PDB file of C-alpha atoms in Angstrom:
ATOM      1  CA  UNK A1419       8.765 121.557-232.981  1.00 54.00           C
ATOM      2  CA  UNK A1420       7.234 124.062-230.291  1.00 60.00           C
ATOM      3  CA  UNK A1421      10.301 126.743-230.856  1.00 59.00           C
ATOM      4  CA  UNK A1422       9.623 126.463-234.490  1.00 60.00           C
ATOM      5  CA  UNK A1423       6.129 127.914-233.829  1.00 61.00           C
ATOM      6  CA  UNK A1424       7.421 129.864-231.385  1.00 61.00           C
ATOM      7  CA  UNK A1425       9.653 131.397-233.711  1.00 58.00           C
ATOM      8  CA  UNK A1426       6.511 131.433-236.203  1.00 56.00           C
ATOM      9  CA  UNK A1427       6.795 130.043-239.911  1.00 52.00           C
ATOM     10  CA  UNK A1428       5.198 132.846-241.336  1.00 49.00           C
ATOM     11  CA  UNK A1429       4.782 136.240-239.538  1.00 52.00           C
ATOM     12  CA  UNK A1430       1.491 138.507-238.900  1.00 54.00           C
ATOM     13  CA  UNK A1431       1.413 139.737-242.997  1.00 59.00           C
ATOM     14  CA  UNK A1432       1.788 135.965-244.297  1.00 60.00           C
ATOM     15  CA  UNK A1433       5.062 136.245-245.484  1.00 58.00           C
ATOM     16  CA  UNK A1434       7.060 132.709-245.219  1.00 57.00           C
ATOM     17  CA  UNK A1435      10.294 133.839-242.710  1.00 58.00           C
ATOM     18  CA  UNK A1436      13.162 131.079-244.180  1.00 62.00           C
ATOM     19  CA  UNK A1437      15.407 131.893-241.348  1.00 65.00           C
ATOM     20  CA  UNK A1438      16.718 129.202-238.783  1.00 73.00           C
ATOM     21  CA  UNK A1439      18.946 129.009-236.085  1.00 81.00           C
ATOM     22  CA  UNK A1440      21.424 126.757-234.302  1.00 86.00           C
ATOM     23  CA  UNK A1441      20.308 126.109-230.461  1.00 88.00           C
ATOM     24  CA  UNK A1442      20.932 124.234-227.362  1.00 91.00           C
ATOM     25  CA  UNK A1443      17.897 123.611-224.691  1.00 92.00           C
ATOM     26  CA  UNK A1444      18.547 122.049-221.612  1.00 95.00           C
ATOM     27  CA  UNK A1445      16.161 121.403-218.456  1.00 96.00           C
ATOM     28  CA  UNK A1446      17.803 120.995-214.640  1.00 96.00           C
ATOM     29  CA  UNK A1447      15.238 118.608-212.973  1.00 96.00           C
ATOM     30  CA  UNK A1448      16.921 119.197-209.216  1.00 94.00           C
ATOM     31  CA  UNK A1449      13.826 117.036-207.330  1.00 96.00           C
ATOM     32  CA  UNK A1450      15.483 114.241-209.651  1.00 96.00           C
ATOM     33  CA  UNK A1451      18.840 115.065-210.133  1.00 95.00           C
ATOM     34  CA  UNK A1452      18.835 115.004-213.732  1.00 96.00           C
ATOM     35  CA  UNK A1453      18.961 116.684-216.898  1.00 96.00           C
ATOM     36  CA  UNK A1454      17.148 116.849-220.703  1.00 96.00           C
ATOM     37  CA  UNK A1455      19.173 118.377-223.472  1.00 96.00           C
ATOM     38  CA  UNK A1456      18.107 118.912-227.059  1.00 94.00           C
ATOM     39  CA  UNK A1457      19.966 120.298-229.700  1.00 92.00           C
ATOM     40  CA  UNK A1458      19.852 121.986-233.510  1.00 90.00           C
ATOM     41  CA  UNK A1459      23.479 121.639-234.371  1.00 91.00           C
ATOM     42  CA  UNK A1460      24.952 122.631-231.022  1.00 92.00           C
ATOM     43  CA  UNK A1461      26.220 119.243-229.027  1.00 94.00           C
ATOM     44  CA  UNK A1462      26.215 120.033-225.489  1.00 95.00           C
ATOM     45  CA  UNK A1463      29.389 118.799-223.620  1.00 97.00           C
ATOM     46  CA  UNK A1464      29.031 117.640-220.050  1.00 95.00           C
ATOM     47  CA  UNK A1465      31.722 116.554-218.010  1.00 96.00           C
ATOM     48  CA  UNK A1466      30.804 113.630-214.931  1.00 96.00           C
ATOM     49  CA  UNK A1467      33.858 112.958-212.391  1.00 93.00           C
ATOM     50  CA  UNK A1468      35.216 110.050-212.821  1.00 91.00           C
ATOM     51  CA  UNK A1469      33.185 107.271-210.182  1.00 89.00           C
ATOM     52  CA  UNK A1470      29.999 108.629-211.869  1.00 91.00           C
ATOM     53  CA  UNK A1471      31.085 107.451-215.539  1.00 88.00           C
ATOM     54  CA  UNK A1472      28.169 106.956-218.188  1.00 89.00           C
ATOM     55  CA  UNK A1473      28.476 103.322-219.466  1.00 83.00           C
ATOM     56  CA  UNK A1474      26.610 104.113-222.645  1.00 87.00           C
ATOM     57  CA  UNK A1475      28.203 106.812-224.264  1.00 91.00           C
ATOM     58  CA  UNK A1476      32.023 107.107-225.277  1.00 93.00           C
ATOM     59  CA  UNK A1477      34.338 109.169-223.320  1.00 94.00           C
ATOM     60  CA  UNK A1478      35.586 112.098-225.631  1.00 95.00           C
ATOM     61  CA  UNK A1479      37.858 113.066-223.345  1.00 96.00           C
ATOM     62  CA  UNK A1480      39.319 112.329-219.920  1.00 94.00           C
ATOM     63  CA  UNK A1481      41.990 113.438-217.538  1.00 94.00           C
ATOM     64  CA  UNK A1482      42.167 112.233-213.441  1.00 92.00           C
ATOM     65  CA  UNK A1483      39.214 114.328-212.458  1.00 91.00           C
ATOM     66  CA  UNK A1484      36.652 114.014-215.037  1.00 95.00           C
ATOM     67  CA  UNK A1485      34.997 112.024-218.364  1.00 95.00           C
ATOM     68  CA  UNK A1486      33.788 114.237-221.060  1.00 97.00           C
ATOM     69  CA  UNK A1487      31.231 113.485-223.085  1.00 96.00           C
ATOM     70  CA  UNK A1488      30.000 115.382-226.569  1.00 96.00           C
ATOM     71  CA  UNK A1489      26.569 114.610-226.613  1.00 95.00           C
ATOM     72  CA  UNK A1490      25.840 115.079-230.624  1.00 94.00           C
ATOM     73  CA  UNK A1491      22.483 117.236-231.563  1.00 93.00           C
ATOM     74  CA  UNK A1492      20.344 116.878-234.499  1.00 90.00           C
ATOM     75  CA  UNK A1493      21.934 118.164-237.508  1.00 90.00           C
ATOM     76  CA  UNK A1494      19.408 120.684-238.671  1.00 85.00           C
ATOM     77  CA  UNK A1495      18.620 123.860-237.581  1.00 82.00           C
ATOM     78  CA  UNK A1496      15.454 124.925-235.841  1.00 79.00           C
ATOM     79  CA  UNK A1497      13.464 127.380-237.694  1.00 73.00           C
ATOM     80  CA  UNK A1498      13.279 128.229-241.739  1.00 64.00           C
ATOM     81  CA  UNK A1499       9.830 127.383-242.174  1.00 58.00           C
ATOM     82  CA  UNK A1500      10.039 123.714-243.733  1.00 60.00           C
ATOM     83  CA  UNK A1501      11.653 121.852-240.532  1.00 63.00           C
ATOM     84  CA  UNK A1502       8.438 119.863-238.697  1.00 66.00           C
ATOM     85  CA  UNK A1503      10.748 117.026-237.168  1.00 72.00           C
ATOM     86  CA  UNK A1504      11.260 116.450-233.105  1.00 83.00           C
ATOM     87  CA  UNK A1505      14.890 116.866-231.658  1.00 88.00           C
ATOM     88  CA  UNK A1506      16.180 113.985-229.862  1.00 93.00           C
ATOM     89  CA  UNK A1507      15.597 114.364-226.252  1.00 95.00           C
ATOM     90  CA  UNK A1508      18.650 113.091-224.127  1.00 95.00           C
ATOM     91  CA  UNK A1509      18.332 112.510-220.232  1.00 96.00           C
ATOM     92  CA  UNK A1510      20.935 112.038-217.948  1.00 95.00           C
ATOM     93  CA  UNK A1511      21.465 111.359-214.081  1.00 95.00           C
ATOM     94  CA  UNK A1512      23.083 114.691-212.571  1.00 96.00           C
ATOM     95  CA  UNK A1513      25.855 113.674-209.505  1.00 95.00           C
ATOM     96  CA  UNK A1514      27.672 116.382-207.805  1.00 94.00           C
ATOM     97  CA  UNK A1515      30.543 117.936-209.488  1.00 93.00           C
ATOM     98  CA  UNK A1516      29.261 117.342-212.579  1.00 95.00           C
ATOM     99  CA  UNK A1517      29.757 120.213-215.151  1.00 96.00           C
ATOM    100  CA  UNK A1518      27.687 121.006-218.295  1.00 96.00           C
ATOM    101  CA  UNK A1519      28.260 123.694-221.334  1.00 97.00           C
ATOM    102  CA  UNK A1520      26.444 125.097-223.345  1.00 96.00           C
ATOM    103  CA  UNK A1521      27.730 127.181-225.821  1.00 95.00           C
ATOM    104  CA  UNK A1522      27.710 129.013-229.774  1.00 93.00           C
ATOM    105  CA  UNK A1523      29.730 128.136-232.391  1.00 93.00           C
ATOM    106  CA  UNK A1524      31.511 131.441-232.032  1.00 94.00           C
ATOM    107  CA  UNK A1525      34.327 130.305-229.680  1.00 96.00           C
ATOM    108  CA  UNK A1526      35.416 127.349-231.624  1.00 96.00           C
ATOM    109  CA  UNK A1527      35.073 129.026-235.046  1.00 96.00           C
ATOM    110  CA  UNK A1528      36.940 132.373-234.199  1.00 97.00           C
ATOM    111  CA  UNK A1529      40.295 133.394-236.009  1.00 97.00           C
ATOM    112  CA  UNK A1530      43.655 133.631-234.303  1.00 96.00           C
ATOM    113  CA  UNK A1531      46.819 132.151-232.893  1.00 95.00           C
ATOM    114  CA  UNK A1532      50.364 132.866-234.802  1.00 93.00           C
ATOM    115  CA  UNK A1533      48.773 131.431-238.266  1.00 95.00           C
ATOM    116  CA  UNK A1534      45.089 133.422-238.062  1.00 95.00           C
ATOM    117  CA  UNK A1535      43.174 129.906-238.315  1.00 96.00           C
ATOM    118  CA  UNK A1536      40.270 128.714-236.622  1.00 97.00           C
ATOM    119  CA  UNK A1537      40.668 127.648-232.635  1.00 97.00           C
ATOM    120  CA  UNK A1538      38.832 124.337-233.828  1.00 97.00           C
ATOM    121  CA  UNK A1539      36.459 122.447-231.200  1.00 96.00           C
ATOM    122  CA  UNK A1540      38.955 120.208-230.303  1.00 96.00           C
ATOM    123  CA  UNK A1541      41.283 123.015-228.695  1.00 97.00           C
ATOM    124  CA  UNK A1542      37.926 124.170-227.247  1.00 97.00           C
ATOM    125  CA  UNK A1543      37.650 120.595-225.426  1.00 97.00           C
ATOM    126  CA  UNK A1544      40.636 120.119-224.421  1.00 97.00           C
ATOM    127  CA  UNK A1545      40.640 123.895-222.464  1.00 98.00           C
ATOM    128  CA  UNK A1546      37.039 123.210-220.846  1.00 97.00           C
ATOM    129  CA  UNK A1547      38.483 119.932-219.487  1.00 96.00           C
ATOM    130  CA  UNK A1548      41.810 121.602-218.574  1.00 96.00           C
ATOM    131  CA  UNK A1549      39.989 124.255-216.391  1.00 96.00           C
ATOM    132  CA  UNK A1550      37.268 121.934-215.177  1.00 93.00           C
ATOM    133  CA  UNK A1551      38.296 121.476-211.704  1.00 93.00           C
ATOM    134  CA  UNK A1552      38.154 125.384-211.341  1.00 95.00           C
ATOM    135  CA  UNK A1553      35.242 127.464-209.846  1.00 96.00           C
ATOM    136  CA  UNK A1554      33.034 128.642-212.096  1.00 97.00           C
ATOM    137  CA  UNK A1555      34.620 132.139-211.839  1.00 97.00           C
ATOM    138  CA  UNK A1556      38.050 131.034-212.720  1.00 98.00           C
ATOM    139  CA  UNK A1557      36.924 129.278-215.443  1.00 97.00           C
ATOM    140  CA  UNK A1558      34.820 132.372-216.350  1.00 97.00           C
ATOM    141  CA  UNK A1559      38.263 134.368-216.437  1.00 98.00           C
ATOM    142  CA  UNK A1560      40.062 131.821-218.234  1.00 98.00           C
ATOM    143  CA  UNK A1561      37.656 130.981-221.172  1.00 98.00           C
ATOM    144  CA  UNK A1562      37.786 134.825-221.579  1.00 97.00           C
ATOM    145  CA  UNK A1563      41.381 135.603-221.372  1.00 98.00           C
ATOM    146  CA  UNK A1564      42.513 132.159-223.899  1.00 98.00           C
ATOM    147  CA  UNK A1565      39.649 133.626-226.196  1.00 98.00           C
ATOM    148  CA  UNK A1566      41.040 137.303-226.035  1.00 97.00           C
ATOM    149  CA  UNK A1567      44.697 136.027-226.284  1.00 97.00           C
ATOM    150  CA  UNK A1568      43.431 134.017-229.184  1.00 97.00           C
ATOM    151  CA  UNK A1569      41.818 136.425-231.306  1.00 96.00           C
ATOM    152  CA  UNK A1570      44.624 139.227-230.559  1.00 96.00           C
ATOM    153  CA  UNK A1571      44.021 141.729-233.058  1.00 95.00           C
ATOM    154  CA  UNK A1572      41.635 140.071-235.501  1.00 96.00           C
ATOM    155  CA  UNK A1573      37.924 140.916-235.577  1.00 95.00           C
ATOM    156  CA  UNK A1574      35.614 139.205-233.810  1.00 94.00           C
ATOM    157  CA  UNK A1575      33.233 137.775-236.619  1.00 87.00           C
ATOM    158  CA  UNK A1576      30.407 135.626-234.553  1.00 92.00           C
ATOM    159  CA  UNK A1577      28.869 135.877-231.290  1.00 92.00           C
ATOM    160  CA  UNK A1578      30.446 134.168-228.470  1.00 95.00           C
ATOM    161  CA  UNK A1579      28.318 132.586-225.984  1.00 95.00           C
ATOM    162  CA  UNK A1580      29.715 129.770-223.409  1.00 97.00           C
ATOM    163  CA  UNK A1581      27.514 129.060-220.282  1.00 96.00           C
ATOM    164  CA  UNK A1582      28.388 126.415-217.454  1.00 96.00           C
ATOM    165  CA  UNK A1583      27.176 125.077-214.591  1.00 96.00           C
ATOM    166  CA  UNK A1584      28.453 122.983-212.110  1.00 95.00           C
ATOM    167  CA  UNK A1585      26.080 120.665-209.955  1.00 94.00           C
TER     168      UNK A1585
END
């Protein structure tokens, strides 16, 4: 609701604004080693070392090191002038080695490859899990390289933003 107010339901000429957006917001509390996440149509990916496995959430993927969780967002954009619903806030404990990812839909929605198809969320999750043991600089390099190779000569049609934080 507060982000809706910040966006503004009416501009200064009392003309209604109907535009909305998808967004993920998180807040890390370093003193309590917790993270809070809320999303409007954008999931939150959370990788935890296997010894710190979450018991109340299903594991989406896993390898020898990490359990990969997808925390689902509210299925509604933020803004648009008619949305007055509070978004669900998810709170988790953080441990050293955990990795979090926030992202736009542009990476998974990019067309490319041999058949000119979308990259898709399944491949994006698998990519993130496969590079989870890399340092963040190498992860960035790999994410960019894979994207460029996938896209090839096909025009980029959407914004692409991937943010990762390793605790």
